[in-house]
Coordinates of N, CA, C and O in Angstrom, one line a residue:
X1 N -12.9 -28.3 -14.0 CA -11.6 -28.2 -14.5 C -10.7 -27.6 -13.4 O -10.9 -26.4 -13.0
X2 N -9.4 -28.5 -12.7 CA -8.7 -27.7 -12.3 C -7.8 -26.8 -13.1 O -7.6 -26.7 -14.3
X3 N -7.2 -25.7 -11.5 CA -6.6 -24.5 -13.0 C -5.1 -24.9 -11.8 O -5.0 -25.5 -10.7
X4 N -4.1 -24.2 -12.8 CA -2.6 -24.9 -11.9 C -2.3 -24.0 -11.3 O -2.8 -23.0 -11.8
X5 N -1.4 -23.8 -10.1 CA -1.2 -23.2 -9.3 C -0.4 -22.0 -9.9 O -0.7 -20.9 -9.3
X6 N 0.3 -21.8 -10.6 CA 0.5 -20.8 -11.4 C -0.8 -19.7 -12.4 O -0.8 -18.5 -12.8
X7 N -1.7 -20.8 -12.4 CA -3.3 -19.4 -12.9 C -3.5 -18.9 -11.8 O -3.5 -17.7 -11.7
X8 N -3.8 -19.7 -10.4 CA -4.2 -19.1 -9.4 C -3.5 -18.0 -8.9 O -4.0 -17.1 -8.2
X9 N -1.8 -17.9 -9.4 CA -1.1 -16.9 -8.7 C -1.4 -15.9 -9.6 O -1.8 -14.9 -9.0
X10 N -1.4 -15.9 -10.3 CA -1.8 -15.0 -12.0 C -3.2 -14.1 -11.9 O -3.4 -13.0 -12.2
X11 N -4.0 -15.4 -11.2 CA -5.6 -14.4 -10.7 C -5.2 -13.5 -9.9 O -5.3 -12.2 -10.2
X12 N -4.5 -14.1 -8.7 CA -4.2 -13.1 -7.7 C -3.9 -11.9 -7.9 O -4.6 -10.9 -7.6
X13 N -2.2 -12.1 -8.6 CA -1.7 -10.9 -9.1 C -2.4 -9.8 -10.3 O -1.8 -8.7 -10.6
X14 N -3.2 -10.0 -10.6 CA -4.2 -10.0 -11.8 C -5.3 -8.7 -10.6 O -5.4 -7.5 -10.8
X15 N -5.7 -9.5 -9.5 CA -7.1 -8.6 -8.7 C -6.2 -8.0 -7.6 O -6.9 -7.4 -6.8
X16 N -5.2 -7.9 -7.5 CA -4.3 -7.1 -6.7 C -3.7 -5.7 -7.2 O -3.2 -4.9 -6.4
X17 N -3.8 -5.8 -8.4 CA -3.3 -4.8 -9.7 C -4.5 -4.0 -10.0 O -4.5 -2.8 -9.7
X18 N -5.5 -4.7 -10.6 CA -7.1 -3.9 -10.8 C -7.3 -3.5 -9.6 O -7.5 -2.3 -9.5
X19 N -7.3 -4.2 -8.2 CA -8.2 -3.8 -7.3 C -7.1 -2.5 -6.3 O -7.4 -1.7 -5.4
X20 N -6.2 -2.8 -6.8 CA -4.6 -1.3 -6.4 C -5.5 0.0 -7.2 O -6.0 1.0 -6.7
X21 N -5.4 -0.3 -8.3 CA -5.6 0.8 -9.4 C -7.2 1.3 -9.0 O -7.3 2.5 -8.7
X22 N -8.2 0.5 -9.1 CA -9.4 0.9 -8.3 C -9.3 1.7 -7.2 O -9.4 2.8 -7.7
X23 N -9.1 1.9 -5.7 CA -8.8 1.8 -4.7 C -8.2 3.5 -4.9 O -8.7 4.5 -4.6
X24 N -7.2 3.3 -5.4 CA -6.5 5.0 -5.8 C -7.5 5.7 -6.5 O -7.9 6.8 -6.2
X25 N -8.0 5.0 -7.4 CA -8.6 5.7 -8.3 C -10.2 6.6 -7.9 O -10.6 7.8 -8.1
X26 N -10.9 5.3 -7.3 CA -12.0 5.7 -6.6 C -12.5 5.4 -5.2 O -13.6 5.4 -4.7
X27 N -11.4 4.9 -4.7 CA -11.7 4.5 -3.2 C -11.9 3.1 -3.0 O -12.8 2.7 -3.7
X28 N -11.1 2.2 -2.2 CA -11.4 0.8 -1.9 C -12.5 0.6 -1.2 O -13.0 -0.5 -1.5
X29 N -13.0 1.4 -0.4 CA -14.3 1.0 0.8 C -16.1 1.2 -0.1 O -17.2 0.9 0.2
X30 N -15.6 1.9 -1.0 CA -16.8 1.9 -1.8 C -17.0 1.1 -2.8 O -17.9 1.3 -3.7
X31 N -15.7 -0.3 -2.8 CA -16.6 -1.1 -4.4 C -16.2 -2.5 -3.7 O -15.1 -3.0 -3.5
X32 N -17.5 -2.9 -3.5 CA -17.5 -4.6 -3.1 C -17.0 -5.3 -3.9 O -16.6 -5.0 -5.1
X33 N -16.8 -6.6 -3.1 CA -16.3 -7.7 -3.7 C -16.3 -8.4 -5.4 O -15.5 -9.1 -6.0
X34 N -18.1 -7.5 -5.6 CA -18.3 -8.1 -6.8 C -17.6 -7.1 -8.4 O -17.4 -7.2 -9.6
X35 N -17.5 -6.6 -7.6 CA -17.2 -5.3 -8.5 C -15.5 -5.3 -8.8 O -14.9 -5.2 -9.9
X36 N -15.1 -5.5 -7.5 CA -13.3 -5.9 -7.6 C -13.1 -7.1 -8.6 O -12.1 -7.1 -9.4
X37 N -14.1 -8.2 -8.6 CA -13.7 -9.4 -9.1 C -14.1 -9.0 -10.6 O -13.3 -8.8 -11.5
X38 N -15.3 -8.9 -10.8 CA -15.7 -8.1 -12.5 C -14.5 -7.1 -12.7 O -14.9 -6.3 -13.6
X39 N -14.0 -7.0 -12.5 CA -12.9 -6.0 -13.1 C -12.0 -6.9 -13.6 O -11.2 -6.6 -14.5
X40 N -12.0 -7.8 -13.2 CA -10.6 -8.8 -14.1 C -11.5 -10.0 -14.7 O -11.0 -11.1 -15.2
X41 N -13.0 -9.8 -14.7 CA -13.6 -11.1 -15.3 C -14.4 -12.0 -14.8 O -15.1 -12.7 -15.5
X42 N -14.3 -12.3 -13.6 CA -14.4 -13.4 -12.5 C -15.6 -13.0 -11.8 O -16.0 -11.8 -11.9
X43 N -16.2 -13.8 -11.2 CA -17.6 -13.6 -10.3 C -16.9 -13.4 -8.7 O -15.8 -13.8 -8.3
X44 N -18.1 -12.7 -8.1 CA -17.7 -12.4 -6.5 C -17.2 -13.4 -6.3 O -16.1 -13.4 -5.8
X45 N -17.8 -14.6 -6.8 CA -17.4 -15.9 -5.3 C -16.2 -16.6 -5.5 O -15.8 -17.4 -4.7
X46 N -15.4 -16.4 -6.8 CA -14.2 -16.6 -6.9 C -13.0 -15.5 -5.7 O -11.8 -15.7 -5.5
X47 N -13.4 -15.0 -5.4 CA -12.6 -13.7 -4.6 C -12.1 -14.7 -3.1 O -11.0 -14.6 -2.6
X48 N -12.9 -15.2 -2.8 CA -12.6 -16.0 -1.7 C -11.5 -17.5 -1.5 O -11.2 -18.1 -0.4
X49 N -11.0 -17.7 -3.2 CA -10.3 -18.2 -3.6 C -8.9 -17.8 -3.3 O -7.8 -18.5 -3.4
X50 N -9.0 -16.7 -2.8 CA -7.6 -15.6 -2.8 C -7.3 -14.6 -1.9 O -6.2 -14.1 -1.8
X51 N -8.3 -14.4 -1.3 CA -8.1 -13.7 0.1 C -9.7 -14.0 0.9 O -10.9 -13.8 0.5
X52 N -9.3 -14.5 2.4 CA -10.0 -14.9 3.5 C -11.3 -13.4 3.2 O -12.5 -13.6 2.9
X53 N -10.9 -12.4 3.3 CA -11.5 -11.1 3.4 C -11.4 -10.1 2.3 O -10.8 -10.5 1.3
X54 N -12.0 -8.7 2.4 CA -11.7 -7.8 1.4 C -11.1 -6.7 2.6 O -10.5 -5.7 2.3
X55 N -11.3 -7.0 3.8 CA -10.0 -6.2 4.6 C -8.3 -6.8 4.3 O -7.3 -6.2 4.1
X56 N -8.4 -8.0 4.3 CA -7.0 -8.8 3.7 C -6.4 -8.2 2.6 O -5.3 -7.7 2.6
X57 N -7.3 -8.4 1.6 CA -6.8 -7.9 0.4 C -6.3 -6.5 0.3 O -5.3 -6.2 -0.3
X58 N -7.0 -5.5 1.0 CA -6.5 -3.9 1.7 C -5.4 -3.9 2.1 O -4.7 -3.1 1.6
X59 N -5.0 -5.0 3.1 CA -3.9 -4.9 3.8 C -2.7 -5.3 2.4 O -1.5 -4.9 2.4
X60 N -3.1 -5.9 1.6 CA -2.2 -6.6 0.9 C -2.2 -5.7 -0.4 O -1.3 -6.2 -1.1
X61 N -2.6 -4.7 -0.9 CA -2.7 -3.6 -1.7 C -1.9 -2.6 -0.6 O -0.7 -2.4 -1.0
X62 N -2.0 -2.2 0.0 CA -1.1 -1.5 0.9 C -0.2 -2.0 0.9 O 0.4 -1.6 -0.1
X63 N 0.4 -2.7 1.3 CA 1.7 -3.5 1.2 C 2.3 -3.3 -0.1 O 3.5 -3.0 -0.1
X64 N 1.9 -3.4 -1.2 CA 2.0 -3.9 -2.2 C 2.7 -2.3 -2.7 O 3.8 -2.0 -3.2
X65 N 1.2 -1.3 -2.2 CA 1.2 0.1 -3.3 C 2.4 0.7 -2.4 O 3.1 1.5 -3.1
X66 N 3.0 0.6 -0.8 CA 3.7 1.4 -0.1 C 5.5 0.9 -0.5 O 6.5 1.6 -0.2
X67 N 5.4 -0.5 -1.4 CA 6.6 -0.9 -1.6 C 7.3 -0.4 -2.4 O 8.4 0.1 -2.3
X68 N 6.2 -0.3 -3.9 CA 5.8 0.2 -5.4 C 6.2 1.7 -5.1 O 6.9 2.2 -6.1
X69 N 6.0 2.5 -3.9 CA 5.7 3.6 -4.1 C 7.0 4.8 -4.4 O 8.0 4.8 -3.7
X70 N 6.8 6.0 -5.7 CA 7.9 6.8 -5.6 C 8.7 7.0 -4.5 O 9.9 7.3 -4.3
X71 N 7.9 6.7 -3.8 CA 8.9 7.4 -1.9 C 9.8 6.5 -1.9 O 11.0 6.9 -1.6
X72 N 9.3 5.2 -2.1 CA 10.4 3.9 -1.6 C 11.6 3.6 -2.0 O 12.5 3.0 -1.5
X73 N 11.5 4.3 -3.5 CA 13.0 4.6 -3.8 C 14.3 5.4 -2.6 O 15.5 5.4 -2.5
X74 N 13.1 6.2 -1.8 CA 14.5 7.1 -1.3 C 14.4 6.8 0.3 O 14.8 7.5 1.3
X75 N 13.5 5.5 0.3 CA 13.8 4.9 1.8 C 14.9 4.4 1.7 O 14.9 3.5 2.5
X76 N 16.0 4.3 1.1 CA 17.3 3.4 1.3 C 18.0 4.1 1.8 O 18.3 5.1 1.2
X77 N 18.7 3.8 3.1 CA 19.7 4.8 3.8 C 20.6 4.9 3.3 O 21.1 3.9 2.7
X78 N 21.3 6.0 3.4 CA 22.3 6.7 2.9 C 22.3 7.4 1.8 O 23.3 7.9 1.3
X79 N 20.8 7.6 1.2 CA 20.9 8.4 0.2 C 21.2 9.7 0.5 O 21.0 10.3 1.6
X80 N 21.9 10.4 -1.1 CA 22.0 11.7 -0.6 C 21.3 12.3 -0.6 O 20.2 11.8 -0.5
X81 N 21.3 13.9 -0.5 CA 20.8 15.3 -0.5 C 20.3 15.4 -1.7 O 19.1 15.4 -1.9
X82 N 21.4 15.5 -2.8 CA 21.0 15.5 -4.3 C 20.2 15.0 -4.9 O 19.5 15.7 -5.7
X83 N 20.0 13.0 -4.6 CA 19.3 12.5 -4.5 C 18.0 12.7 -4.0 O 17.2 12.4 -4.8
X84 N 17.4 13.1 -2.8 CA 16.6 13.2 -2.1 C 16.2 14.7 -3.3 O 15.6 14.4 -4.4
X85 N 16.5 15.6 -3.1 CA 16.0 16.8 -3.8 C 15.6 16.6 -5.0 O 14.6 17.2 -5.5
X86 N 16.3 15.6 -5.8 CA 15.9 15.3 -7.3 C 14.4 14.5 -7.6 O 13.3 14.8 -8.2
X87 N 14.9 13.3 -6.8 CA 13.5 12.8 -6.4 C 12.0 13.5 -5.9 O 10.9 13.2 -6.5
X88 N 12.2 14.6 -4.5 CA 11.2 15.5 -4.3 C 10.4 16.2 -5.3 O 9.2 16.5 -5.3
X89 N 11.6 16.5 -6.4 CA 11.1 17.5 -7.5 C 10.1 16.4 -8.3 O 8.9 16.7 -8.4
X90 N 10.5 15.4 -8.8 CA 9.7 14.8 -9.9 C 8.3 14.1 -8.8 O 7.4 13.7 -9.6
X91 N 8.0 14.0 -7.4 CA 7.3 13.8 -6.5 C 6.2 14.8 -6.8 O 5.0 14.5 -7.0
X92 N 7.1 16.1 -6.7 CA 5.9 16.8 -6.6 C 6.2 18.1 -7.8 O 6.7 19.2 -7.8
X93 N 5.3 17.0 -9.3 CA 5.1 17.2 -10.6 C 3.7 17.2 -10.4 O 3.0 16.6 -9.6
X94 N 3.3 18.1 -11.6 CA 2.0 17.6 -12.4 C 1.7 16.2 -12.9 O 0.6 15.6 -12.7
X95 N 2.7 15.8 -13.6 CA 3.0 14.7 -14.2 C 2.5 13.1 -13.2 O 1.9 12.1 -13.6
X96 N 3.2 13.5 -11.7 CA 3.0 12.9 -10.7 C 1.4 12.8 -10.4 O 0.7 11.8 -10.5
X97 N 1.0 14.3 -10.0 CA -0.5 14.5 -9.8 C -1.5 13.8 -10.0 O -2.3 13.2 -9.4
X98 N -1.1 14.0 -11.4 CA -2.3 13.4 -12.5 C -2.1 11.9 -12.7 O -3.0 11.2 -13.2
X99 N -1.0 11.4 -12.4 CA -0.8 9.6 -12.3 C -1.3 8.9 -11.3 O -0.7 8.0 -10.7
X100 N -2.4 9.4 -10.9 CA -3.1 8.6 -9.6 C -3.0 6.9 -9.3 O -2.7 6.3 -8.2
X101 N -3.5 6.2 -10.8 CA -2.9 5.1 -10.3 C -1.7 4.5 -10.5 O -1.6 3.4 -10.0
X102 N -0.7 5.1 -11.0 CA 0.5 4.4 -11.0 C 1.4 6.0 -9.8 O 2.7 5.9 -9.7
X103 N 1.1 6.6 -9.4 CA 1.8 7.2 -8.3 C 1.5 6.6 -6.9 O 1.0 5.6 -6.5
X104 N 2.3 7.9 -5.8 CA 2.1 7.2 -4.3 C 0.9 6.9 -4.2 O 0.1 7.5 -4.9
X105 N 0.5 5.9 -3.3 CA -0.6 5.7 -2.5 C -0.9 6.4 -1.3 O -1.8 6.0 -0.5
X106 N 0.0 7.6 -1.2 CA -0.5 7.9 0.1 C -1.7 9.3 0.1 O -2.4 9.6 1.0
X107 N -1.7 9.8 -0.9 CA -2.6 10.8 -1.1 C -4.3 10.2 -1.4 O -5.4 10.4 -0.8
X108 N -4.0 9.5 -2.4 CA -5.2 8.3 -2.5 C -5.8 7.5 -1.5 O -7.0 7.2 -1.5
X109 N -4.8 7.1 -0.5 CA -4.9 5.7 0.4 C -5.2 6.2 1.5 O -5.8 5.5 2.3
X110 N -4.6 7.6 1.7 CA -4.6 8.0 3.1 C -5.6 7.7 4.1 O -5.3 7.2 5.2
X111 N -6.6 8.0 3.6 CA -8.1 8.2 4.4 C -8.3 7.0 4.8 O -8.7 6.7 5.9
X112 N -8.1 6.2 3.8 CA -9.0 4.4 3.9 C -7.9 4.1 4.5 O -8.3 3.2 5.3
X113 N -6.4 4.2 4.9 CA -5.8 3.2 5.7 C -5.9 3.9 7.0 O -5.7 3.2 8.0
X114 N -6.1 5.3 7.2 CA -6.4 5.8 8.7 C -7.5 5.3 9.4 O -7.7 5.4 10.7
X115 N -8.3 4.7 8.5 CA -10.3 4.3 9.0 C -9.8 2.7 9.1 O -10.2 2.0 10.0
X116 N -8.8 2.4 8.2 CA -8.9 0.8 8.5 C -8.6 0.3 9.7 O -8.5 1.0 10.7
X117 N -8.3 -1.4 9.7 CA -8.0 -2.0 11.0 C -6.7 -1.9 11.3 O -5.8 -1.9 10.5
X118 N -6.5 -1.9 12.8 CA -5.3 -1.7 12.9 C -3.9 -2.3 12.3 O -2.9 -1.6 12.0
X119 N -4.1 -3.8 12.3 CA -3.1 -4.2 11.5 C -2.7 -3.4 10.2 O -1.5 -3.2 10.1
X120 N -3.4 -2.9 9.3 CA -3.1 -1.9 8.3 C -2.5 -0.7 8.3 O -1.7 -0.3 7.5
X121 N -3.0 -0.2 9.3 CA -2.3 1.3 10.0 C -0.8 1.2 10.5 O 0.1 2.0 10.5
X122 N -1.0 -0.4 10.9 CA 0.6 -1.0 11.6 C 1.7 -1.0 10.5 O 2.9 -0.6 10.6
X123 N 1.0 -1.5 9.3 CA 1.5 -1.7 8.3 C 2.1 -0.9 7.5 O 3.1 -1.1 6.8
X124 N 1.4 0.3 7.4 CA 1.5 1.7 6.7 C 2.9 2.5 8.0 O 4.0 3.0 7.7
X125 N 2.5 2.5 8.9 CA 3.5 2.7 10.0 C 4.5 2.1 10.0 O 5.4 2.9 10.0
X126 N 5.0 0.9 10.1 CA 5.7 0.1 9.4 C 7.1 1.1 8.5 O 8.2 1.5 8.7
X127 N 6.0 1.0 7.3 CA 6.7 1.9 6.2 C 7.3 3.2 6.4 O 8.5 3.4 6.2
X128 N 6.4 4.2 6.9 CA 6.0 5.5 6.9 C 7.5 5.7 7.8 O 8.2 6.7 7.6
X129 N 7.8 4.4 8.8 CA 8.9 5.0 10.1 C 10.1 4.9 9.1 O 11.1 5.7 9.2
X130 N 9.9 4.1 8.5 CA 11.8 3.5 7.9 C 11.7 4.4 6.4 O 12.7 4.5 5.6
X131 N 10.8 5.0 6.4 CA 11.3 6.0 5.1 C 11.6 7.3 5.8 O 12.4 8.2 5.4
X132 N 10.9 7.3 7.0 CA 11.3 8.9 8.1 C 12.7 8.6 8.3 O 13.5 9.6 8.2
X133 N 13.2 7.4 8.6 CA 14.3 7.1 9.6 C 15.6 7.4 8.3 O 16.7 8.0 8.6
X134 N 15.4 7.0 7.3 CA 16.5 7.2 6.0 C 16.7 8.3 5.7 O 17.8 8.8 5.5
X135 N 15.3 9.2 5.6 CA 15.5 10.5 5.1 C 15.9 11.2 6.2 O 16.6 12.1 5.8
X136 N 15.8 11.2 8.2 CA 16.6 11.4 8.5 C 18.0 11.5 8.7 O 18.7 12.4 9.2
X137 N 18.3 10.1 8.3 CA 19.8 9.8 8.4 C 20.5 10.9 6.9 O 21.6 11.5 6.9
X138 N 19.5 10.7 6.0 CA 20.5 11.6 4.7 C 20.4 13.3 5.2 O 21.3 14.2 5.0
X139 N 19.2 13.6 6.0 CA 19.0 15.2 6.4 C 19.7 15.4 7.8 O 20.4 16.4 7.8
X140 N 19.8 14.4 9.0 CA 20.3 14.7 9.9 C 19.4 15.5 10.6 O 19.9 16.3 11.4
X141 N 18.3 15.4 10.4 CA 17.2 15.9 11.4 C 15.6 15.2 11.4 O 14.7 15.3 10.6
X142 N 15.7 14.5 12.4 CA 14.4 13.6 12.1 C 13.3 14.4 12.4 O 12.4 13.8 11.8
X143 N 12.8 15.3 12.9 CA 11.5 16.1 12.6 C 11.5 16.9 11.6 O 10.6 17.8 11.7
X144 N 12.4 16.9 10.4 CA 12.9 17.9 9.1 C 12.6 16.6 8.2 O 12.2 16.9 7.0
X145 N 12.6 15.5 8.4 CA 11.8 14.1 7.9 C 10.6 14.0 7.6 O 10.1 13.8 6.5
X146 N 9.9 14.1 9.2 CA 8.9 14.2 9.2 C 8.2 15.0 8.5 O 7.3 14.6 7.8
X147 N 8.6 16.3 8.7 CA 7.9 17.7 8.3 C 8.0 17.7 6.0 O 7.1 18.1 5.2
X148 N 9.2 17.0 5.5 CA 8.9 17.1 4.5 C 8.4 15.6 3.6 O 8.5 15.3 2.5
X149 N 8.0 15.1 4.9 CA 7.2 13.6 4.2 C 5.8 14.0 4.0 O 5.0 13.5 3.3
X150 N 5.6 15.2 4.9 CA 4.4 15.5 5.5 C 3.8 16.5 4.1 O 2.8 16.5 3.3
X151 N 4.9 17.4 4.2 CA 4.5 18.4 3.2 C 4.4 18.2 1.5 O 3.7 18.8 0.8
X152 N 5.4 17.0 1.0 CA 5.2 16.2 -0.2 C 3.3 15.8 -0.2 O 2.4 16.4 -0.7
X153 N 3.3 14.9 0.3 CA 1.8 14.1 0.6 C 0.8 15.3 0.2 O 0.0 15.3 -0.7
X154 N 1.1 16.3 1.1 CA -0.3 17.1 1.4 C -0.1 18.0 0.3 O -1.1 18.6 0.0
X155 N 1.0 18.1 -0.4 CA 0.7 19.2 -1.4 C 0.0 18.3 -2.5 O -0.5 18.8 -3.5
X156 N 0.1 16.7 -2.3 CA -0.3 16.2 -3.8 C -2.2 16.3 -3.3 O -3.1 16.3 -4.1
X157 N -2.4 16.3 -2.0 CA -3.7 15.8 -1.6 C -4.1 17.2 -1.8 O -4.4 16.9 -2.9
X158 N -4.3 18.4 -1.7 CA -4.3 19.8 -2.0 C -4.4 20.3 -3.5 O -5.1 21.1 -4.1
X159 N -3.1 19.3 -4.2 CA -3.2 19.7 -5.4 C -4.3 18.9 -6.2 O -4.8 19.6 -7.1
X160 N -4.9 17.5 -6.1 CA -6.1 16.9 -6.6 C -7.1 17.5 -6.3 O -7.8 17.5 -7.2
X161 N -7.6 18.2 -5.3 CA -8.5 18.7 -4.6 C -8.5 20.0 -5.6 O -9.6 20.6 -5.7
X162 N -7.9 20.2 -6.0 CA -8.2 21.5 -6.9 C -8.4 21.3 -8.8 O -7.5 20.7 -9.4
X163 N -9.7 22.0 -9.5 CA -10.2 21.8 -10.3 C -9.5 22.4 -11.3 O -10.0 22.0 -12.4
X164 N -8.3 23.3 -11.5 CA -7.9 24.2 -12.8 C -6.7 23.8 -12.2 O -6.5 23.9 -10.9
X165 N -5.2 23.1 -13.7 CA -4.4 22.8 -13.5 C -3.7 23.9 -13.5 O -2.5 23.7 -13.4
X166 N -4.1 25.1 -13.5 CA -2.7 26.2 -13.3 C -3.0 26.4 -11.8 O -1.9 26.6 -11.3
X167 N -3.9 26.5 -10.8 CA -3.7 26.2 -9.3 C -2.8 24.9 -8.8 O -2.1 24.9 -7.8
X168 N -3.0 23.8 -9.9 CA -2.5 22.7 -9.5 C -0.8 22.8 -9.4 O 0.1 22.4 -8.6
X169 N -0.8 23.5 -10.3 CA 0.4 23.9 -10.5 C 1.6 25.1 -9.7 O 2.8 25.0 -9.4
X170 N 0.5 26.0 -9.7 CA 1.0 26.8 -8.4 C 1.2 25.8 -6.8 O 2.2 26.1 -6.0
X171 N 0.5 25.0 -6.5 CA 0.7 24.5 -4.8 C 1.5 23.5 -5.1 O 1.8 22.7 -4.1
X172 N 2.0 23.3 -6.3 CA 3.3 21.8 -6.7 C 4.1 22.9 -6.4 O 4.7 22.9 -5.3
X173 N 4.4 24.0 -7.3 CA 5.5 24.8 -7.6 C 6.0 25.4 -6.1 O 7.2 25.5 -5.8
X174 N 5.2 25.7 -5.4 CA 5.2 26.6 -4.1 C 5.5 25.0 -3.1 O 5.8 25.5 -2.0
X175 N 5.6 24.1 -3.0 CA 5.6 23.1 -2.3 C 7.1 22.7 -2.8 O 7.9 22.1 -2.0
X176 N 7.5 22.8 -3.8 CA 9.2 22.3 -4.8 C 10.0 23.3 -3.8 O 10.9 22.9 -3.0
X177 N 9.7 24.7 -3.9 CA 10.3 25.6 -3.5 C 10.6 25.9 -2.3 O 11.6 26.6 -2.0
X178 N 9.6 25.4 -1.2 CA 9.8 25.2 0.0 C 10.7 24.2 0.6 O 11.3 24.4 1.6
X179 N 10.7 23.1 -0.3 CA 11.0 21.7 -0.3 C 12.6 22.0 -0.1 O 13.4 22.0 0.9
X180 N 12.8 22.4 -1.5 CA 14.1 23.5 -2.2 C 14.8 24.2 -1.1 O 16.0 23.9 -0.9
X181 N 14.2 24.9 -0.4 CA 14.5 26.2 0.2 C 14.6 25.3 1.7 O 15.2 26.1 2.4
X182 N 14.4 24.7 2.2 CA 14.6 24.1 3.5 C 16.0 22.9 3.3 O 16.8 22.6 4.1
X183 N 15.7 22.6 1.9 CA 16.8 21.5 1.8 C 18.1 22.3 1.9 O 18.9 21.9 2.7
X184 N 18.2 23.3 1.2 CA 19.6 23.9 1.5 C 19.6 24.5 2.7 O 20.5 24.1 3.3
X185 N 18.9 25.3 3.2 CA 19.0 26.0 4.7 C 19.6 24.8 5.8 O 20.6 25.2 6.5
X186 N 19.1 23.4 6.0 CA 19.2 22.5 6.4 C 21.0 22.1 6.0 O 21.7 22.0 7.0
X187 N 21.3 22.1 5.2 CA 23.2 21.7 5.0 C 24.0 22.3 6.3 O 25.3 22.2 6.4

């Protein structure tokens, strides 16, 4: 039985979604092919149907999770201060924390797209430059970009790493406040 090019997009979108939410959730480099594809129903050898590789598909969950991601709202240049601060705050929530698969991918993703192939790293860089480049245009200091793209990420990667949510909570709160406290010093 053929299926119409519309199921095929549907599978796609379908193992791009499970295999996004996997990947955050427990790491992309540790669940093969057969495992990605049983997650939506389908046998391994259907997977080849839809992407050449399971590095491909990486590259295309990246893409996918860096576009999706809270941050990308406030890659659009010209946003404000206000904006930027408001945003930071709900970034770096518990709320956030604990939404592993529908939050950033960069706390999750980090490790596996630093190990990946370069095209992916390109791709993440890619992103990572034009969300520095916005947030410096709204701050007016491109290593004050960098430094609080840096410090967002790592407090969410710091804050999973820790087992009792009132710590979790303390390195969000202490990370808001820095956030906070640089944003105005910075005007």
């Amino acid at each position: 039985m053929r299926y119409s090019t519309d199921h095929k997009q549907q599978t796609r979108d379908k193992l791009l979604a499970s295999s996004g939410a996997l990947a955050k959730r427990g790491g992309f480099a540790s669940t093969g092919v057969a495992g990605l594809m049983n997650a939506i129903g389908l046998t391994g050898g259907a997977f080849y149907n839809h992407f050449p590789s399971k590095d491909d598909l990486f590259s295309e969950i990246v893409r996918q999770e860096l576009s999706n991601s809270p941050l990308a709202r406030l890659a659009e240049r010209g946003a404000d201060r206000a904006r930027l601060a408001r945003c930071l705050e709900q970034y770096l929530s518990l709320a956030h924390l604990h939404n592993i698969e529908g939050g950033c991918p960069l706390p999750p993703l980090g490790v596996e797209i630093a190990r990946a192939e370069r095209p992916v790293r390109e791709l993440a860089e890619h992103w990572l430059v034009a969300l520095q480049a916005a947030w410096a245009e709204t701050l007016q200091d491109s290593a004050l970009a960098w430094a609080l793209i840096s410090q967002c990420v790592g407090a969410l990667v710091v804050g999973r790493m820790l087992a009792s949510e009132a710590f979790q909570d303390e390195v969000l709160q202490a990370s808001r406040n820095l956030v906070g406290k640089v944003l105005d010093e910075a005007r």
